[in-house]
PDB file of C-alpha atoms and ligand atoms in Angstrom:
ATOM      1  CA  MET A  13      20.916  17.773   0.471  1.00  0.00           C
ATOM      2  CA  GLU A  14      20.915  18.362  -3.256  1.00  0.00           C
ATOM      3  CA  SER A  15      19.495  15.762  -5.576  1.00  0.00           C
ATOM      4  CA  ARG A  16      22.719  13.930  -6.495  1.00  0.00           C
ATOM      5  CA  ALA A  17      23.661  13.546  -2.830  1.00  0.00           C
ATOM      6  CA  MET A  18      20.150  12.292  -1.983  1.00  0.00           C
ATOM      7  CA  ARG A  19      20.248   9.823  -4.834  1.00  0.00           C
ATOM      8  CA  ASP A  20      23.624   8.455  -3.701  1.00  0.00           C
ATOM      9  CA  TYR A  21      22.378   8.179  -0.122  1.00  0.00           C
ATOM     10  CA  ILE A  22      19.379   6.114  -1.322  1.00  0.00           C
ATOM     11  CA  ARG A  23      21.450   3.933  -3.627  1.00  0.00           C
ATOM     12  CA  ASP A  24      24.131   3.264  -1.004  1.00  0.00           C
ATOM     13  CA  PHE A  25      21.809   2.543   1.899  1.00  0.00           C
ATOM     14  CA  SER A  26      22.417  -0.927   3.298  1.00  0.00           C
ATOM     15  CA  LEU A  27      20.780  -2.625   6.273  1.00  0.00           C
ATOM     16  CA  ASP A  28      24.174  -4.106   7.130  1.00  0.00           C
ATOM     17  CA  SER A  29      25.481  -0.679   8.054  1.00  0.00           C
ATOM     18  CA  CYS A  30      22.673   0.048  10.542  1.00  0.00           C
ATOM     19  CA  ALA A  31      23.567   0.474  14.235  1.00  0.00           C
ATOM     20  CA  HIS A  32      23.181  -3.234  15.173  1.00  0.00           C
ATOM     21  CA  GLY A  33      23.836  -4.627  11.705  1.00  0.00           C
ATOM     22  CA  ASN A  34      20.988  -6.056   9.635  1.00  0.00           C
ATOM     23  CA  GLN A  35      19.367  -7.941  12.597  1.00  0.00           C
ATOM     24  CA  GLY A  36      18.040 -10.594  10.226  1.00  0.00           C
ATOM     25  CA  TYR A  37      16.527  -8.261   7.616  1.00  0.00           C
ATOM     26  CA  SER A  38      17.828  -8.418   4.077  1.00  0.00           C
ATOM     27  CA  ARG A  39      15.468  -6.061   2.278  1.00  0.00           C
ATOM     28  CA  VAL A  40      13.354  -2.965   2.824  1.00  0.00           C
ATOM     29  CA  LEU A  41       9.967  -3.501   1.212  1.00  0.00           C
ATOM     30  CA  LEU A  42       8.073  -0.326   0.382  1.00  0.00           C
ATOM     31  CA  GLN A  43       4.512  -1.543   0.217  1.00  0.00           C
ATOM     32  CA  LEU A  44       2.516   0.865  -1.949  1.00  0.00           C
ATOM     33  CA  PHE A  45      -1.201   0.695  -1.322  1.00  0.00           C
ATOM     34  CA  GLY A  46      -4.325   2.759  -1.874  1.00  0.00           C
ATOM     35  CA  PHE A  47      -7.349   3.177  -4.087  1.00  0.00           C
ATOM     36  CA  THR A  48      -7.250   2.036  -7.662  1.00  0.00           C
ATOM     37  CA  GLY A  49      -6.161   4.685 -10.178  1.00  0.00           C
ATOM     38  CA  HIS A  50      -4.506   6.964  -7.613  1.00  0.00           C
ATOM     39  CA  GLY A  51      -1.016   6.581  -9.110  1.00  0.00           C
ATOM     40  CA  LYS A  52       0.778   3.681  -7.363  1.00  0.00           C
ATOM     41  CA  SER A  53       2.254   2.192 -10.528  1.00  0.00           C
ATOM     42  CA  SER A  54       3.151   5.671 -11.807  1.00  0.00           C
ATOM     43  CA  PHE A  55       4.914   6.393  -8.523  1.00  0.00           C
ATOM     44  CA  ILE A  56       6.992   3.230  -8.913  1.00  0.00           C
ATOM     45  CA  ASN A  57       7.999   4.329 -12.411  1.00  0.00           C
ATOM     46  CA  SER A  58       8.805   7.814 -11.090  1.00  0.00           C
ATOM     47  CA  CYS A  59      11.008   6.392  -8.311  1.00  0.00           C
ATOM     48  CA  LYS A  60      12.870   4.169 -10.776  1.00  0.00           C
ATOM     49  CA  TYR A  61      13.331   7.144 -13.115  1.00  0.00           C
ATOM     50  CA  VAL A  62      14.934   9.387 -10.518  1.00  0.00           C
ATOM     51  CA  VAL A  63      17.022   6.722  -8.788  1.00  0.00           C
ATOM     52  CA  ASP A  64      18.233   4.810 -11.858  1.00  0.00           C
ATOM     53  CA  ASP A  65      19.015   8.046 -13.678  1.00  0.00           C
ATOM     54  CA  GLU A  66      18.213   6.390 -17.001  1.00  0.00           C
ATOM     55  CA  PRO A  67      15.634   7.190 -19.702  1.00  0.00           C
ATOM     56  CA  TYR A  68      12.014   6.823 -18.508  1.00  0.00           C
ATOM     57  CA  VAL A  69      10.665   3.267 -18.674  1.00  0.00           C
ATOM     58  CA  ALA A  70       7.141   2.241 -17.641  1.00  0.00           C
ATOM     59  CA  HIS A  71       8.294  -0.727 -15.545  1.00  0.00           C
ATOM     60  CA  ALA A  72       4.883  -0.998 -13.861  1.00  0.00           C
ATOM     61  CA  LYS A  73       1.910  -0.919 -16.217  1.00  0.00           C
ATOM     62  CA  VAL A  74      -0.143   2.245 -15.782  1.00  0.00           C
ATOM     63  CA  ALA A  75      -3.935   2.524 -16.125  1.00  0.00           C
ATOM     64  CA  GLU A  76      -5.776   4.847 -18.477  1.00  0.00           C
ATOM     65  CA  TYR A  77      -6.895   7.794 -16.371  1.00  0.00           C
ATOM     66  CA  LYS A  78     -10.214   7.130 -14.587  1.00  0.00           C
ATOM     67  CA  LYS A  79     -10.736   3.883 -16.524  1.00  0.00           C
ATOM     68  CA  LYS A  80     -10.728   0.325 -15.188  1.00  0.00           C
ATOM     69  CA  PRO A  81      -8.238  -0.877 -12.524  1.00  0.00           C
ATOM     70  CA  GLU A  82      -4.898  -1.923 -13.961  1.00  0.00           C
ATOM     71  CA  THR A  83      -2.748  -3.682 -11.362  1.00  0.00           C
ATOM     72  CA  MET A  84      -4.208  -7.084 -10.437  1.00  0.00           C
ATOM     73  CA  ILE A  85      -0.946  -8.853  -9.738  1.00  0.00           C
ATOM     74  CA  ARG A  86       1.260  -7.922  -6.806  1.00  0.00           C
ATOM     75  CA  ASN A  87       4.577  -7.233  -8.429  1.00  0.00           C
ATOM     76  CA  ALA A  88       7.894  -6.257  -6.903  1.00  0.00           C
ATOM     77  CA  TYR A  89      10.315  -3.805  -8.480  1.00  0.00           C
ATOM     78  CA  LYS A  90      13.878  -3.625  -7.249  1.00  0.00           C
ATOM     79  CA  LEU A  91      14.954  -0.031  -6.696  1.00  0.00           C
ATOM     80  CA  THR A  92      18.391  -0.592  -5.140  1.00  0.00           C
ATOM     81  CA  GLU A  93      20.285  -3.566  -3.716  1.00  0.00           C
ATOM     82  CA  THR A  94      18.345  -3.034  -0.457  1.00  0.00           C
ATOM     83  CA  ILE A  95      15.057  -1.378  -1.411  1.00  0.00           C
ATOM     84  CA  THR A  96      12.196  -3.059  -3.292  1.00  0.00           C
ATOM     85  CA  LEU A  97       8.885  -1.435  -4.214  1.00  0.00           C
ATOM     86  CA  VAL A  98       5.713  -3.545  -4.178  1.00  0.00           C
ATOM     87  CA  ASP A  99       2.804  -2.538  -6.401  1.00  0.00           C
ATOM     88  CA  ASN A 100      -0.220  -3.862  -4.499  1.00  0.00           C
ATOM     89  CA  ARG A 101      -3.632  -4.294  -6.021  1.00  0.00           C
ATOM     90  CA  GLY A 102      -5.599  -1.096  -5.485  1.00  0.00           C
ATOM     91  CA  PHE A 103      -8.908  -1.217  -3.656  1.00  0.00           C
ATOM     92  CA  ARG A 104     -12.165   0.389  -4.733  1.00  0.00           C
ATOM     93  CA  ILE A 105     -14.405   0.801  -1.723  1.00  0.00           C
ATOM     94  CA  MET A 106     -14.548  -1.355   1.341  1.00  0.00           C
ATOM     95  CA  ASP A 107     -17.111  -1.340   4.080  1.00  0.00           C
ATOM     96  CA  LYS A 108     -15.831  -0.073   7.362  1.00  0.00           C
ATOM     97  CA  TYR A 109     -14.906  -3.463   8.804  1.00  0.00           C
ATOM     98  CA  GLU A 110     -13.282  -4.836   5.711  1.00  0.00           C
ATOM     99  CA  PHE A 111      -9.592  -4.378   6.160  1.00  0.00           C
ATOM    100  CA  GLY A 112      -8.482  -7.971   5.666  1.00  0.00           C
ATOM    101  CA  GLU A 113      -7.281  -7.103   2.205  1.00  0.00           C
ATOM    102  CA  ILE A 114      -4.896  -4.529   3.639  1.00  0.00           C
ATOM    103  CA  TYR A 115      -3.688  -6.983   6.260  1.00  0.00           C
ATOM    104  CA  LEU A 116      -3.020  -9.679   3.691  1.00  0.00           C
ATOM    105  CA  GLN A 117      -1.151  -7.534   1.206  1.00  0.00           C
ATOM    106  CA  LEU A 118       0.751  -5.271   3.570  1.00  0.00           C
ATOM    107  CA  GLY A 119       1.545  -8.054   6.017  1.00  0.00           C
ATOM    108  CA  ASN A 120       3.145  -9.772   3.034  1.00  0.00           C
ATOM    109  CA  PHE A 121       0.931 -12.850   3.259  1.00  0.00           C
ATOM    110  CA  LEU A 122       0.186 -12.985  -0.455  1.00  0.00           C
ATOM    111  CA  PRO A 123       2.727 -14.352  -2.870  1.00  0.00           C
ATOM    112  CA  LEU A 124       4.331 -11.823  -5.179  1.00  0.00           C
ATOM    113  CA  GLY A 125       3.824 -12.139  -8.935  1.00  0.00           C
ATOM    114  CA  ARG A 126       0.358 -13.664  -8.650  1.00  0.00           C
ATOM    115  CA  GLU A 127      -3.115 -12.278  -9.185  1.00  0.00           C
ATOM    116  CA  VAL A 128      -4.776 -10.873  -6.062  1.00  0.00           C
ATOM    117  CA  LYS A 129      -8.368 -11.992  -5.554  1.00  0.00           C
ATOM    118  CA  TRP A 130     -10.373 -10.605  -2.680  1.00  0.00           C
ATOM    119  CA  GLN A 131     -11.295 -13.316  -0.205  1.00  0.00           C
ATOM    120  CA  GLU A 132     -14.571 -13.752   1.553  1.00  0.00           C
ATOM    121  CA  ASN A 133     -14.281 -15.945   4.550  1.00  0.00           C
ATOM    122  CA  PHE A 134     -12.045 -17.314   7.231  1.00  0.00           C
ATOM    123  CA  GLY A 135     -11.257 -20.540   5.363  1.00  0.00           C
ATOM    124  CA  ASP A 136     -10.301 -18.685   2.178  1.00  0.00           C
ATOM    125  CA  MET A 137      -8.155 -16.351   4.129  1.00  0.00           C
ATOM    126  CA  LEU A 138      -6.237 -19.174   5.747  1.00  0.00           C
ATOM    127  CA  LYS A 139      -5.536 -20.729   2.363  1.00  0.00           C
ATOM    128  CA  LEU A 140      -3.930 -17.450   1.481  1.00  0.00           C
ATOM    129  CA  LEU A 141      -1.105 -17.861   3.891  1.00  0.00           C
ATOM    130  CA  GLU A 142       0.644 -19.483   0.947  1.00  0.00           C
ATOM    131  CA  SER A 143       3.528 -17.119   1.133  1.00  0.00           C
ATOM    132  CA  GLU A 144       4.531 -19.006   4.275  1.00  0.00           C
ATOM    133  CA  ARG A 145       6.268 -21.451   2.005  1.00  0.00           C
ATOM    134  CA  CYS A 146       8.938 -18.818   1.455  1.00  0.00           C
ATOM    135  CA  ASP A 147      10.656 -17.253   4.387  1.00  0.00           C
ATOM    136  CA  GLN A 148       9.798 -13.577   4.275  1.00  0.00           C
ATOM    137  CA  SER A 149      10.679 -12.635   7.804  1.00  0.00           C
ATOM    138  CA  SER A 150      13.744 -10.934   6.353  1.00  0.00           C
ATOM    139  CA  ASP A 151      11.643  -8.105   4.876  1.00  0.00           C
ATOM    140  CA  PHE A 152      11.524  -4.812   6.736  1.00  0.00           C
ATOM    141  CA  ILE A 153       8.079  -3.559   5.673  1.00  0.00           C
ATOM    142  CA  VAL A 154       7.281   0.132   5.206  1.00  0.00           C
ATOM    143  CA  PRO A 155       3.704   1.055   4.153  1.00  0.00           C
ATOM    144  CA  VAL A 156       3.276   3.908   1.667  1.00  0.00           C
ATOM    145  CA  LEU A 157      -0.252   5.149   0.969  1.00  0.00           C
ATOM    146  CA  VAL A 158      -0.586   6.678  -2.500  1.00  0.00           C
ATOM    147  CA  TYR A 159      -3.537   9.078  -2.632  1.00  0.00           C
ATOM    148  CA  SER A 160      -4.598  11.311  -5.520  1.00  0.00           C
ATOM    149  CA  ALA A 161      -5.148  14.916  -4.449  1.00  0.00           C
ATOM    150  CA  ASP A 162      -7.828  15.045  -7.116  1.00  0.00           C
ATOM    151  CA  TYR A 163     -10.198  13.175  -4.761  1.00  0.00           C
ATOM    152  CA  PRO A 164     -11.430  15.165  -1.745  1.00  0.00           C
ATOM    153  CA  VAL A 165     -11.717  12.945   1.333  1.00  0.00           C
ATOM    154  CA  THR A 166     -15.410  12.364   1.927  1.00  0.00           C
ATOM    155  CA  ASP A 167     -15.110  10.227   5.052  1.00  0.00           C
ATOM    156  CA  LYS A 168     -12.156  11.000   7.305  1.00  0.00           C
ATOM    157  CA  ASN A 169     -12.967   8.292   9.858  1.00  0.00           C
ATOM    158  CA  TYR A 170     -12.972   5.634   7.181  1.00  0.00           C
ATOM    159  CA  MET A 171      -9.682   6.914   5.731  1.00  0.00           C
ATOM    160  CA  LYS A 172      -8.133   7.021   9.171  1.00  0.00           C
ATOM    161  CA  ASP A 173      -9.217   3.418   9.803  1.00  0.00           C
ATOM    162  CA  ILE A 174      -7.404   2.390   6.629  1.00  0.00           C
ATOM    163  CA  ILE A 175      -4.249   4.184   7.770  1.00  0.00           C
ATOM    164  CA  MET A 176      -4.468   2.588  11.212  1.00  0.00           C
ATOM    165  CA  ALA A 177      -5.008  -0.889   9.736  1.00  0.00           C
ATOM    166  CA  ALA A 178      -1.809  -0.404   7.717  1.00  0.00           C
ATOM    167  CA  ARG A 179       0.017   0.749  10.824  1.00  0.00           C
ATOM    168  CA  ASP A 180      -1.252  -2.160  12.916  1.00  0.00           C
ATOM    169  CA  ILE A 181      -0.147  -4.848  10.497  1.00  0.00           C
ATOM    170  CA  THR A 182       3.263  -3.342   9.675  1.00  0.00           C
ATOM    171  CA  GLY A 183       4.052  -1.578  12.957  1.00  0.00           C
ATOM    172  CA  VAL A 184       4.898   1.558  10.964  1.00  0.00           C
ATOM    173  CA  PHE A 185       2.697   4.627  10.428  1.00  0.00           C
ATOM    174  CA  PRO A 186       2.286   4.940   6.651  1.00  0.00           C
ATOM    175  CA  THR A 187       4.041   7.616   4.675  1.00  0.00           C
ATOM    176  CA  VAL A 188       1.499   9.334   2.419  1.00  0.00           C
ATOM    177  CA  VAL A 189       2.313  10.303  -1.162  1.00  0.00           C
ATOM    178  CA  PHE A 190      -0.181  12.709  -2.712  1.00  0.00           C
ATOM    179  CA  THR A 191      -0.185  12.465  -6.496  1.00  0.00           C
ATOM    180  CA  HIS A 192      -1.917  14.965  -8.839  1.00  0.00           C
ATOM    181  CA  GLU A 193      -0.355  17.807  -6.895  1.00  0.00           C
ATOM    182  CA  LEU A 194      -1.722  20.366  -9.341  1.00  0.00           C
ATOM    183  CA  SER A 195      -5.335  19.483  -8.614  1.00  0.00           C
ATOM    184  CA  GLU A 196      -7.466  22.308  -7.223  1.00  0.00           C
ATOM    185  CA  HIS A 197      -8.442  19.980  -4.354  1.00  0.00           C
ATOM    186  CA  GLN A 198      -4.848  19.493  -3.190  1.00  0.00           C
ATOM    187  CA  PRO A 199      -4.886  21.980  -0.255  1.00  0.00           C
ATOM    188  CA  LYS A 200      -8.131  20.501   1.089  1.00  0.00           C
ATOM    189  CA  VAL A 201      -6.908  16.926   0.738  1.00  0.00           C
ATOM    190  CA  TRP A 202      -3.604  17.796   2.427  1.00  0.00           C
ATOM    191  CA  GLU A 203      -5.477  19.417   5.324  1.00  0.00           C
ATOM    192  CA  SER A 204      -7.797  16.417   5.714  1.00  0.00           C
ATOM    193  CA  PHE A 205      -4.841  14.080   6.107  1.00  0.00           C
ATOM    194  CA  ARG A 206      -3.107  16.477   8.486  1.00  0.00           C
ATOM    195  CA  GLN A 207      -6.213  16.352  10.667  1.00  0.00           C
ATOM    196  CA  MET A 208      -5.970  12.558  10.606  1.00  0.00           C
ATOM    197  CA  GLY A 209      -2.526  12.840  12.198  1.00  0.00           C
ATOM    198  CA  VAL A 210      -0.479  12.274   9.029  1.00  0.00           C
ATOM    199  CA  LYS A 211       2.829  14.119   9.286  1.00  0.00           C
ATOM    200  CA  ASN A 212       5.124  12.358   6.877  1.00  0.00           C
ATOM    201  CA  SER A 213       3.522  13.244   3.554  1.00  0.00           C
ATOM    202  CA  PHE A 214       4.823  14.319   0.159  1.00  0.00           C
ATOM    203  CA  SER A 215       2.932  16.028  -2.610  1.00  0.00           C
ATOM    204  CA  LEU A 216       3.999  15.551  -6.210  1.00  0.00           C
ATOM    205  CA  GLU A 217       3.150  15.120  -9.867  1.00  0.00           C
ATOM    206  CA  ASN A 218       4.252  11.715 -11.088  1.00  0.00           C
ATOM    207  CA  TYR A 219       6.383  11.365 -14.159  1.00  0.00           C
ATOM    208  CA  THR A 220       4.285   9.573 -16.776  1.00  0.00           C
ATOM    209  CA  ALA A 221       4.949   8.244 -20.283  1.00  0.00           C
ATOM    210  CA  GLU A 222       3.415  11.500 -21.601  1.00  0.00           C
ATOM    211  CA  ASP A 223       5.427  13.714 -19.270  1.00  0.00           C
ATOM    212  CA  THR A 224       9.008  12.607 -18.735  1.00  0.00           C
ATOM    213  CA  LYS A 225      10.552  16.067 -18.764  1.00  0.00           C
ATOM    214  CA  LYS A 226      12.808  16.216 -15.713  1.00  0.00           C
ATOM    215  CA  THR A 227      12.183  19.013 -13.277  1.00  0.00           C
ATOM    216  CA  ARG A 228      14.178  19.782 -10.148  1.00  0.00           C
ATOM    217  CA  GLY A 229      10.998  20.067  -8.074  1.00  0.00           C
ATOM    218  CA  LYS A 230       9.696  16.604  -9.013  1.00  0.00           C
ATOM    219  CA  HIS A 231      13.106  14.949  -8.737  1.00  0.00           C
ATOM    220  CA  GLU A 232      13.797  16.457  -5.330  1.00  0.00           C
ATOM    221  CA  THR A 233      10.375  15.633  -3.864  1.00  0.00           C
ATOM    222  CA  ILE A 234      10.589  11.980  -4.906  1.00  0.00           C
ATOM    223  CA  LEU A 235      14.173  11.673  -3.639  1.00  0.00           C
ATOM    224  CA  LYS A 236      13.289  13.459  -0.404  1.00  0.00           C
ATOM    225  CA  CYS A 237      10.395  11.056   0.158  1.00  0.00           C
ATOM    226  CA  LEU A 238      12.652   8.012  -0.314  1.00  0.00           C
ATOM    227  CA  GLN A 239      15.372   9.566   1.805  1.00  0.00           C
ATOM    228  CA  GLU A 240      12.988  10.248   4.704  1.00  0.00           C
ATOM    229  CA  ILE A 241      11.685   6.688   4.560  1.00  0.00           C
ATOM    230  CA  ILE A 242      15.238   5.353   4.797  1.00  0.00           C
ATOM    231  CA  LYS A 243      16.068   7.680   7.685  1.00  0.00           C
ATOM    232  CA  ASP A 244      13.046   6.303   9.493  1.00  0.00           C
ATOM    233  CA  VAL A 245      14.223   2.740   8.860  1.00  0.00           C
ATOM    234  CA  GLU A 246      17.678   3.657  10.191  1.00  0.00           C
ATOM    235  CA  PHE A 247      16.046   5.135  13.280  1.00  0.00           C
ATOM    236  CA  ARG A 248      14.025   1.985  13.888  1.00  0.00           C
ATOM    237  CA  MET A 249      17.087  -0.147  13.424  1.00  0.00           C
ATOM    238  CA  LEU A 250      18.698   1.634  16.388  1.00  0.00           C
ATOM    239  CA  GLU A 251      16.494  -0.625  18.551  1.00  0.00           C
ATOM    240  CA  GLU A 252      17.143  -4.315  18.940  1.00  0.00           C
ATOM    241  CA  ARG A 253      14.570  -6.100  16.751  1.00  0.00           C
ATOM    242  CA  ASP A 254      13.324  -9.602  16.118  1.00  0.00           C
ATOM    243  CA  ALA A 255      12.488 -10.130  12.440  1.00  0.00           C
ATOM    244  CA  ILE A 256      10.923 -13.583  12.938  1.00  0.00           C
ATOM    245  CA  GLY A 257       8.974 -12.483  16.031  1.00  0.00           C
ATOM    246  CA  GLU A 258       7.523  -9.547  14.097  1.00  0.00           C
ATOM    247  CA  ARG A 259       6.238 -11.837  11.383  1.00  0.00           C
ATOM    248  CA  ILE A 260       4.647 -14.118  13.970  1.00  0.00           C
ATOM    249  CA  ASP A 261       2.911 -11.074  15.496  1.00  0.00           C
ATOM    250  CA  ARG A 262       1.622 -10.049  12.069  1.00  0.00           C
ATOM    251  CA  LYS A 263       0.262 -13.518  11.501  1.00  0.00           C
ATOM    252  CA  LYS A 264      -1.477 -13.481  14.888  1.00  0.00           C
ATOM    253  CA  LEU A 265      -3.112 -10.153  14.072  1.00  0.00           C
ATOM    254  CA  LEU A 266      -4.303 -11.437  10.715  1.00  0.00           C
ATOM    255  CA  LEU A 267      -5.789 -14.590  12.247  1.00  0.00           C
ATOM    256  CA  GLU A 268      -7.475 -12.661  15.039  1.00  0.00           C
ATOM    257  CA  TYR A 269      -8.946 -10.297  12.481  1.00  0.00           C
ATOM    258  CA  ALA A 270     -10.158 -13.132  10.228  1.00  0.00           C
ATOM    259  CA  HIS A 271     -11.713 -14.960  13.172  1.00  0.00           C
ATOM    260  CA  LYS A 272     -13.460 -11.837  14.496  1.00  0.00           C
ATOM    261  CA  ARG A 273     -14.749 -11.018  11.032  1.00  0.00           C
ATOM    262  CA  GLU A 274     -16.110 -14.527  10.554  1.00  0.00           C
ATOM    263  CA  MET A 275     -17.896 -14.386  13.904  1.00  0.00           C
ATOM    264  CA  GLU A 276     -19.459 -11.026  13.019  1.00  0.00           C
ATOM    265  CA  LYS A 277     -20.523 -12.359   9.648  1.00  0.00           C
ATOM    266  CA  GLN A 278     -22.175 -15.412  11.163  1.00  0.00           C
ATOM    267  CA  LYS A 279     -24.000 -13.225  13.700  1.00  0.00           C
ATOM    268  CA  GLU A 280     -25.235 -10.906  10.933  1.00  0.00           C
ATOM    269  CA  GLU A 281     -26.415 -13.896   8.872  1.00  0.00           C
ATOM    270  CA  MET A 282     -28.371 -15.295  11.808  1.00  0.00           C
ATOM    271  CA  GLU A 283     -30.084 -11.974  12.388  1.00  0.00           C
ATOM    272  CA  LYS A 284     -31.039 -11.419   8.763  1.00  0.00           C
ATOM    273  CA  PRO A 285     -34.461 -12.344   7.334  1.00  0.00           C
ATOM    274  CA  LEU A 286     -34.192 -15.095   4.690  1.00  0.00           C
ATOM    275  CA  GLY A 287     -35.326 -12.871   1.791  1.00  0.00           C
ATOM    276  CA  LYS A 288     -32.540 -10.394   2.442  1.00  0.00           C
ATOM    277  CA  ILE A 289     -29.881 -13.138   2.438  1.00  0.00           C
ATOM    278  CA  LYS A 290     -31.113 -14.419  -0.943  1.00  0.00           C
ATOM    279  CA  LYS A 291     -31.058 -10.882  -2.374  1.00  0.00           C
ATOM    280  CA  GLN A 292     -27.502 -10.312  -1.137  1.00  0.00           C
ATOM    281  CA  GLU A 293     -26.311 -13.607  -2.562  1.00  0.00           C
ATOM    282  CA  THR A 294     -27.719 -12.719  -5.968  1.00  0.00           C
ATOM    283  CA  GLU A 295     -26.067  -9.292  -5.808  1.00  0.00           C
ATOM    284  CA  LYS A 296     -22.755 -10.852  -4.845  1.00  0.00           C
ATOM    285  CA  GLN A 297     -22.935 -13.317  -7.726  1.00  0.00           C
ATOM    286  CA  GLU A 298     -23.681 -10.492 -10.150  1.00  0.00           C
ATOM    287  CA  LYS A 299     -20.709  -8.527  -8.852  1.00  0.00           C
ATOM    288  CA  GLN A 300     -18.441 -11.540  -9.214  1.00  0.00           C
ATOM    289  CA  GLU A 301     -19.563 -12.035 -12.782  1.00  0.00           C
ATOM    290  CA  LYS A 302     -18.815  -8.390 -13.521  1.00  0.00           C
ATOM    291  CA  GLY A 303     -15.341  -8.814 -11.978  1.00  0.00           C
ATOM    292  CA  ASP A 304     -15.912  -6.256  -9.218  1.00  0.00           C
ATOM    293  CA  CYS A 305     -13.874  -6.359  -6.034  1.00  0.00           C
ATOM    294  CA  ILE A 306     -15.482  -8.692  -3.509  1.00  0.00           C
ATOM    295  CA  LEU A 307     -15.191  -7.552   0.033  1.00  0.00           C
ATOM    296  CA  LEU A 308     -14.096  -9.761   2.893  1.00  0.00           C
TER     297      LEU A 308
HETATM  298  N1  GTP B 421      -1.667  14.314 -13.912  1.00  0.00           N
HETATM  299  C1  GTP B 421      -1.264  13.260 -13.240  1.00  0.00           C
HETATM  300  N2  GTP B 421      -1.636  12.031 -13.670  1.00  0.00           N
HETATM  301  C2  GTP B 421      -1.213  10.954 -12.934  1.00  0.00           C
HETATM  302  C3  GTP B 421      -0.414  11.103 -11.760  1.00  0.00           C
HETATM  303  N3  GTP B 421      -0.191   9.860 -11.257  1.00  0.00           N
HETATM  304  C4  GTP B 421      -0.808   8.998 -12.070  1.00  0.00           C
HETATM  305  N4  GTP B 421      -1.426   9.647 -13.073  1.00  0.00           N
HETATM  306  C5  GTP B 421      -2.276   9.045 -14.134  1.00  0.00           C
HETATM  307  O1  GTP B 421      -3.357   8.388 -13.455  1.00  0.00           O
HETATM  308  C6  GTP B 421      -3.700   7.156 -14.094  1.00  0.00           C
HETATM  309  C7  GTP B 421      -3.652   6.001 -13.098  1.00  0.00           C
HETATM  310  O2  GTP B 421      -2.329   5.827 -12.631  1.00  0.00           O
HETATM  311  P1  GTP B 421      -1.759   4.406 -12.157  1.00  0.00           P
HETATM  312  O3  GTP B 421      -0.331   4.645 -11.772  1.00  0.00           O
HETATM  313  O4  GTP B 421      -2.026   3.331 -13.143  1.00  0.00           O
HETATM  314  O5  GTP B 421      -2.663   4.158 -10.868  1.00  0.00           O
HETATM  315  P2  GTP B 421      -2.680   2.860  -9.904  1.00  0.00           P
HETATM  316  O6  GTP B 421      -2.861   3.370  -8.528  1.00  0.00           O
HETATM  317  O7  GTP B 421      -1.487   2.015 -10.156  1.00  0.00           O
HETATM  318  O8  GTP B 421      -4.010   2.124 -10.397  1.00  0.00           O
HETATM  319  P3  GTP B 421      -4.399   0.542 -10.231  1.00  0.00           P
HETATM  320  O9  GTP B 421      -3.301  -0.265 -10.806  1.00  0.00           O
HETATM  321  O10 GTP B 421      -5.668   0.415 -10.991  1.00  0.00           O
HETATM  322  O11 GTP B 421      -4.608   0.298  -8.765  1.00  0.00           O
HETATM  323  C8  GTP B 421      -2.711   7.023 -15.264  1.00  0.00           C
HETATM  324  O12 GTP B 421      -3.367   7.463 -16.436  1.00  0.00           O
HETATM  325  C9  GTP B 421      -1.563   7.947 -14.902  1.00  0.00           C
HETATM  326  O13 GTP B 421      -0.888   8.461 -16.055  1.00  0.00           O
HETATM  327  C10 GTP B 421      -0.035  12.432 -11.341  1.00  0.00           C
HETATM  328  O14 GTP B 421       0.640  12.658 -10.340  1.00  0.00           O
HETATM  329  N5  GTP B 421      -0.506  13.459 -12.132  1.00  0.00           N
HETATM  330 MG1   MG B 422      -1.310   0.075 -10.779  1.00  0.00          MG
END
């Protein structure tokens, strides 16, 4: 399909025209997630640029390259009548058990438009189910991992765990968007993800405020990525689905995770010598004061 046809297909896509109608979903939520500074906000601006077909606007605020994290507030950007992009807070590093943050954001348990603060314990996590006030079962969630090809993958198991956590909470294997396509590391990064079982991936250079010159290659890759995501949604909508049931399942998974994590934490605390606990508490306080991400 050439770019105009792809753009029209994306713009015209409606859940109402799926095989069994909308089945209780009113919106497709593309949940962008990944490490801070890898290009999530830039990807949102790129998508808006190619789909709106209007002059470039930085709708989502973009960070200075390799400087401090920019997006702290989970914001939603409407792409079409049906599709909304969510700019989640990027993570720095997490220890291998710490995927609660992914569950909370991707499972849509955090309110949109508010600052995201990493939570530390079971009680805090429960307070976070604030979004329950609004009925969000009508969102069909699609996870999209944005990963800069400028960063070789140092730990494939860890990366795969992140991908699987996103799949578990949303029920959908994430699409991967590689930004910084021109990086010398791109082929290696691509291969690492292929070995992790990632098939639906797209490699591109984002449009940025400094580089808004339209190219067919960039336009077509971004449109193709959106088109493939929609085709996948259409495919999934061939099955009979239960929007409310899916949200209940997500909530169960989150609570099970939080409970398990709390139990592990308590066990670790009991096994630790007192001096070590004190040292860790001091370190944690220092991190908090510096505004670093606190892990669950
Ligand atoms: N060369 C190049 N630069 C990019 C690309 N994507 C993003 N950038 C630059 O990388 C920096 C970070 O991009 P952002 O879009 O703010 O990254 P983010 O993932 O939203 O970061 P956080 O909000 O901190 O989580 C910015 O300076 C962008 O201009 C790309 O594909 N190629
Ligand atoms: Mg951002």
